[in-house]
């Protein structure tokens, strides 16, 4: 007899009675003695820890030390090239300036002064909306070509 996802067998009887399934996490919270407020506080602390890790990784990657943004480091495949073509001229020119400056610094084996490093909070994902649009359009064309 297949078991339902929402019920589990009651072990007190001969296996014929079904009882509603209860989330094991709620039992763990009760056993640990955590209230909902304490649980939310723990989740918030975990979120702060993840943000701290992201900031550390962002600085450890090193591209910010030569003035690049995260989107400047994306590998240029067909979708990215199309997204770059759709960028406004000023955004594209800013990107080219950052890339040329980074190449120059790399050739000199130097980094920018620390006050000129790109900060995690300042990093703008300027290419992401255009890239998502290009990928969505490509998938739509693929779906239409299948039919």
PDB file of C-alpha atoms in Angstrom:
ATOM      1  CA  UNK A   1       0.000   0.000   0.000  1.00  0.00           C
ATOM      2  CA  UNK A   2       1.646   3.321  -1.051  1.00  0.00           C
ATOM      3  CA  UNK A   3       2.125   5.916   1.635  1.00  0.00           C
ATOM      4  CA  UNK A   4       0.721   9.407   1.316  1.00  0.00           C
ATOM      5  CA  UNK A   5       3.076  12.372   1.645  1.00  0.00           C
ATOM      6  CA  UNK A   6       0.777  14.035   4.167  1.00  0.00           C
ATOM      7  CA  UNK A   7       0.267  11.087   6.487  1.00  0.00           C
ATOM      8  CA  UNK A   8       2.484   8.638   8.292  1.00  0.00           C
ATOM      9  CA  UNK A   9       1.582   5.426  10.015  1.00  0.00           C
ATOM     10  CA  UNK A  10       0.649   5.490  13.669  1.00  0.00           C
ATOM     11  CA  UNK A  11       2.992   2.982  15.296  1.00  0.00           C
ATOM     12  CA  UNK A  12       0.746   2.612  18.375  1.00  0.00           C
ATOM     13  CA  UNK A  13      -1.844   0.585  16.487  1.00  0.00           C
ATOM     14  CA  UNK A  14      -1.632  -2.231  13.985  1.00  0.00           C
ATOM     15  CA  UNK A  15      -0.774   0.118  11.126  1.00  0.00           C
ATOM     16  CA  UNK A  16      -4.330   0.738   9.974  1.00  0.00           C
ATOM     17  CA  UNK A  17      -4.828   4.221  11.436  1.00  0.00           C
ATOM     18  CA  UNK A  18      -3.327   7.228   9.674  1.00  0.00           C
ATOM     19  CA  UNK A  19      -2.341  10.414  11.503  1.00  0.00           C
ATOM     20  CA  UNK A  20      -1.550  13.821   9.986  1.00  0.00           C
ATOM     21  CA  UNK A  21       2.132  14.292   9.214  1.00  0.00           C
ATOM     22  CA  UNK A  22       3.864  16.877  11.377  1.00  0.00           C
ATOM     23  CA  UNK A  23       6.926  18.775  10.303  1.00  0.00           C
ATOM     24  CA  UNK A  24      10.000  17.391  12.118  1.00  0.00           C
ATOM     25  CA  UNK A  25      11.446  20.907  12.313  1.00  0.00           C
ATOM     26  CA  UNK A  26       8.649  22.005  14.628  1.00  0.00           C
ATOM     27  CA  UNK A  27       9.554  19.136  16.978  1.00  0.00           C
ATOM     28  CA  UNK A  28      13.215  20.111  16.820  1.00  0.00           C
ATOM     29  CA  UNK A  29      12.397  23.710  17.669  1.00  0.00           C
ATOM     30  CA  UNK A  30      10.337  22.595  20.640  1.00  0.00           C
ATOM     31  CA  UNK A  31      13.060  20.188  21.762  1.00  0.00           C
ATOM     32  CA  UNK A  32      15.722  22.867  21.498  1.00  0.00           C
ATOM     33  CA  UNK A  33      13.441  25.341  23.228  1.00  0.00           C
ATOM     34  CA  UNK A  34      13.598  27.994  20.492  1.00  0.00           C
ATOM     35  CA  UNK A  35      10.690  30.326  20.023  1.00  0.00           C
ATOM     36  CA  UNK A  36       9.729  31.727  16.643  1.00  0.00           C
ATOM     37  CA  UNK A  37      11.346  35.064  17.562  1.00  0.00           C
ATOM     38  CA  UNK A  38      14.612  33.339  18.475  1.00  0.00           C
ATOM     39  CA  UNK A  39      14.475  31.368  15.216  1.00  0.00           C
ATOM     40  CA  UNK A  40      14.010  34.590  13.207  1.00  0.00           C
ATOM     41  CA  UNK A  41      16.927  36.184  15.058  1.00  0.00           C
ATOM     42  CA  UNK A  42      19.106  33.181  14.208  1.00  0.00           C
ATOM     43  CA  UNK A  43      18.115  33.442  10.532  1.00  0.00           C
ATOM     44  CA  UNK A  44      18.936  37.160  10.512  1.00  0.00           C
ATOM     45  CA  UNK A  45      22.347  36.427  11.997  1.00  0.00           C
ATOM     46  CA  UNK A  46      22.924  33.815   9.287  1.00  0.00           C
ATOM     47  CA  UNK A  47      21.988  36.410   6.646  1.00  0.00           C
ATOM     48  CA  UNK A  48      24.499  38.877   8.098  1.00  0.00           C
ATOM     49  CA  UNK A  49      27.124  36.148   8.074  1.00  0.00           C
ATOM     50  CA  UNK A  50      26.435  35.421   4.396  1.00  0.00           C
ATOM     51  CA  UNK A  51      26.716  39.122   3.520  1.00  0.00           C
ATOM     52  CA  UNK A  52      30.024  39.237   5.372  1.00  0.00           C
ATOM     53  CA  UNK A  53      31.244  36.210   3.425  1.00  0.00           C
ATOM     54  CA  UNK A  54      30.128  37.794   0.122  1.00  0.00           C
ATOM     55  CA  UNK A  55      32.051  40.984   0.937  1.00  0.00           C
ATOM     56  CA  UNK A  56      35.138  38.978   1.856  1.00  0.00           C
ATOM     57  CA  UNK A  57      34.943  36.953  -1.389  1.00  0.00           C
ATOM     58  CA  UNK A  58      34.355  40.111  -3.428  1.00  0.00           C
ATOM     59  CA  UNK A  59      37.580  41.623  -2.049  1.00  0.00           C
ATOM     60  CA  UNK A  60      39.491  38.342  -2.312  1.00  0.00           C
ATOM     61  CA  UNK A  61      38.622  37.984  -6.025  1.00  0.00           C
ATOM     62  CA  UNK A  62      40.812  41.018  -6.743  1.00  0.00           C
ATOM     63  CA  UNK A  63      39.003  42.550  -9.704  1.00  0.00           C
ATOM     64  CA  UNK A  64      37.828  45.432  -7.519  1.00  0.00           C
ATOM     65  CA  UNK A  65      41.461  46.382  -6.847  1.00  0.00           C
ATOM     66  CA  UNK A  66      41.898  47.305 -10.506  1.00  0.00           C
ATOM     67  CA  UNK A  67      38.604  49.189 -10.695  1.00  0.00           C
ATOM     68  CA  UNK A  68      36.410  46.564 -12.349  1.00  0.00           C
ATOM     69  CA  UNK A  69      32.788  45.774 -11.542  1.00  0.00           C
ATOM     70  CA  UNK A  70      31.494  42.211 -11.307  1.00  0.00           C
ATOM     71  CA  UNK A  71      29.730  42.448 -14.685  1.00  0.00           C
ATOM     72  CA  UNK A  72      33.020  43.503 -16.311  1.00  0.00           C
ATOM     73  CA  UNK A  73      34.423  40.040 -15.576  1.00  0.00           C
ATOM     74  CA  UNK A  74      31.660  37.960 -17.232  1.00  0.00           C
ATOM     75  CA  UNK A  75      32.940  35.712 -20.029  1.00  0.00           C
ATOM     76  CA  UNK A  76      31.779  37.102 -23.360  1.00  0.00           C
ATOM     77  CA  UNK A  77      29.725  34.446 -25.137  1.00  0.00           C
ATOM     78  CA  UNK A  78      27.031  35.117 -27.743  1.00  0.00           C
ATOM     79  CA  UNK A  79      24.398  36.185 -25.200  1.00  0.00           C
ATOM     80  CA  UNK A  80      26.771  38.547 -23.402  1.00  0.00           C
ATOM     81  CA  UNK A  81      27.920  40.112 -26.687  1.00  0.00           C
ATOM     82  CA  UNK A  82      24.297  40.809 -27.633  1.00  0.00           C
ATOM     83  CA  UNK A  83      23.628  42.280 -24.167  1.00  0.00           C
ATOM     84  CA  UNK A  84      26.699  44.510 -24.541  1.00  0.00           C
ATOM     85  CA  UNK A  85      25.459  45.684 -27.927  1.00  0.00           C
ATOM     86  CA  UNK A  86      22.192  46.774 -26.267  1.00  0.00           C
ATOM     87  CA  UNK A  87      23.864  48.811 -23.514  1.00  0.00           C
ATOM     88  CA  UNK A  88      23.401  52.583 -23.572  1.00  0.00           C
ATOM     89  CA  UNK A  89      26.434  54.342 -25.029  1.00  0.00           C
ATOM     90  CA  UNK A  90      27.533  55.964 -21.757  1.00  0.00           C
ATOM     91  CA  UNK A  91      27.388  52.667 -19.840  1.00  0.00           C
ATOM     92  CA  UNK A  92      29.314  50.929 -22.632  1.00  0.00           C
ATOM     93  CA  UNK A  93      31.967  53.674 -22.689  1.00  0.00           C
ATOM     94  CA  UNK A  94      32.339  53.477 -18.888  1.00  0.00           C
ATOM     95  CA  UNK A  95      32.851  49.725 -19.199  1.00  0.00           C
ATOM     96  CA  UNK A  96      35.495  50.169 -21.884  1.00  0.00           C
ATOM     97  CA  UNK A  97      37.315  52.744 -19.721  1.00  0.00           C
ATOM     98  CA  UNK A  98      37.359  50.340 -16.756  1.00  0.00           C
ATOM     99  CA  UNK A  99      38.615  47.468 -18.939  1.00  0.00           C
ATOM    100  CA  UNK A 100      41.389  49.566 -20.526  1.00  0.00           C
ATOM    101  CA  UNK A 101      42.474  50.904 -17.132  1.00  0.00           C
ATOM    102  CA  UNK A 102      42.497  47.347 -15.750  1.00  0.00           C
ATOM    103  CA  UNK A 103      44.624  46.122 -18.663  1.00  0.00           C
ATOM    104  CA  UNK A 104      47.049  48.996 -18.143  1.00  0.00           C
ATOM    105  CA  UNK A 105      47.324  48.264 -14.413  1.00  0.00           C
ATOM    106  CA  UNK A 106      47.777  44.565 -15.147  1.00  0.00           C
ATOM    107  CA  UNK A 107      50.619  45.297 -17.591  1.00  0.00           C
ATOM    108  CA  UNK A 108      52.279  47.464 -14.934  1.00  0.00           C
ATOM    109  CA  UNK A 109      51.579  44.812 -12.264  1.00  0.00           C
ATOM    110  CA  UNK A 110      49.974  47.487 -10.112  1.00  0.00           C
ATOM    111  CA  UNK A 111      46.673  48.118  -8.366  1.00  0.00           C
ATOM    112  CA  UNK A 112      44.700  51.261  -7.725  1.00  0.00           C
ATOM    113  CA  UNK A 113      45.092  53.146  -4.437  1.00  0.00           C
ATOM    114  CA  UNK A 114      42.818  51.581  -1.809  1.00  0.00           C
ATOM    115  CA  UNK A 115      40.418  54.568  -1.798  1.00  0.00           C
ATOM    116  CA  UNK A 116      39.761  53.973  -5.531  1.00  0.00           C
ATOM    117  CA  UNK A 117      38.941  50.256  -5.195  1.00  0.00           C
ATOM    118  CA  UNK A 118      35.395  49.334  -6.144  1.00  0.00           C
ATOM    119  CA  UNK A 119      33.440  48.641  -2.960  1.00  0.00           C
ATOM    120  CA  UNK A 120      30.934  45.784  -2.652  1.00  0.00           C
ATOM    121  CA  UNK A 121      28.123  48.261  -1.956  1.00  0.00           C
ATOM    122  CA  UNK A 122      29.039  50.345  -5.050  1.00  0.00           C
ATOM    123  CA  UNK A 123      29.054  47.411  -7.471  1.00  0.00           C
ATOM    124  CA  UNK A 124      26.175  47.862  -9.904  1.00  0.00           C
ATOM    125  CA  UNK A 125      24.992  44.878 -11.954  1.00  0.00           C
ATOM    126  CA  UNK A 126      24.537  47.008 -15.063  1.00  0.00           C
ATOM    127  CA  UNK A 127      24.625  44.126 -17.551  1.00  0.00           C
ATOM    128  CA  UNK A 128      22.313  41.710 -15.738  1.00  0.00           C
ATOM    129  CA  UNK A 129      18.923  43.104 -16.928  1.00  0.00           C
ATOM    130  CA  UNK A 130      20.077  43.182 -20.553  1.00  0.00           C
ATOM    131  CA  UNK A 131      21.559  39.691 -20.294  1.00  0.00           C
ATOM    132  CA  UNK A 132      18.371  38.271 -18.751  1.00  0.00           C
ATOM    133  CA  UNK A 133      16.348  39.820 -21.577  1.00  0.00           C
ATOM    134  CA  UNK A 134      18.653  38.339 -24.248  1.00  0.00           C
ATOM    135  CA  UNK A 135      18.514  34.874 -22.667  1.00  0.00           C
ATOM    136  CA  UNK A 136      14.723  35.045 -22.337  1.00  0.00           C
ATOM    137  CA  UNK A 137      14.407  36.048 -26.024  1.00  0.00           C
ATOM    138  CA  UNK A 138      16.791  33.285 -27.136  1.00  0.00           C
ATOM    139  CA  UNK A 139      14.820  30.658 -25.193  1.00  0.00           C
ATOM    140  CA  UNK A 140      11.573  31.971 -26.661  1.00  0.00           C
ATOM    141  CA  UNK A 141      12.978  31.674 -30.195  1.00  0.00           C
ATOM    142  CA  UNK A 142      14.166  28.132 -29.411  1.00  0.00           C
ATOM    143  CA  UNK A 143      10.695  27.202 -28.144  1.00  0.00           C
ATOM    144  CA  UNK A 144       9.051  28.592 -31.285  1.00  0.00           C
ATOM    145  CA  UNK A 145      11.507  26.768 -33.540  1.00  0.00           C
ATOM    146  CA  UNK A 146      10.648  23.443 -31.816  1.00  0.00           C
ATOM    147  CA  UNK A 147       6.972  23.769 -32.770  1.00  0.00           C
TER     148      UNK A 147
END
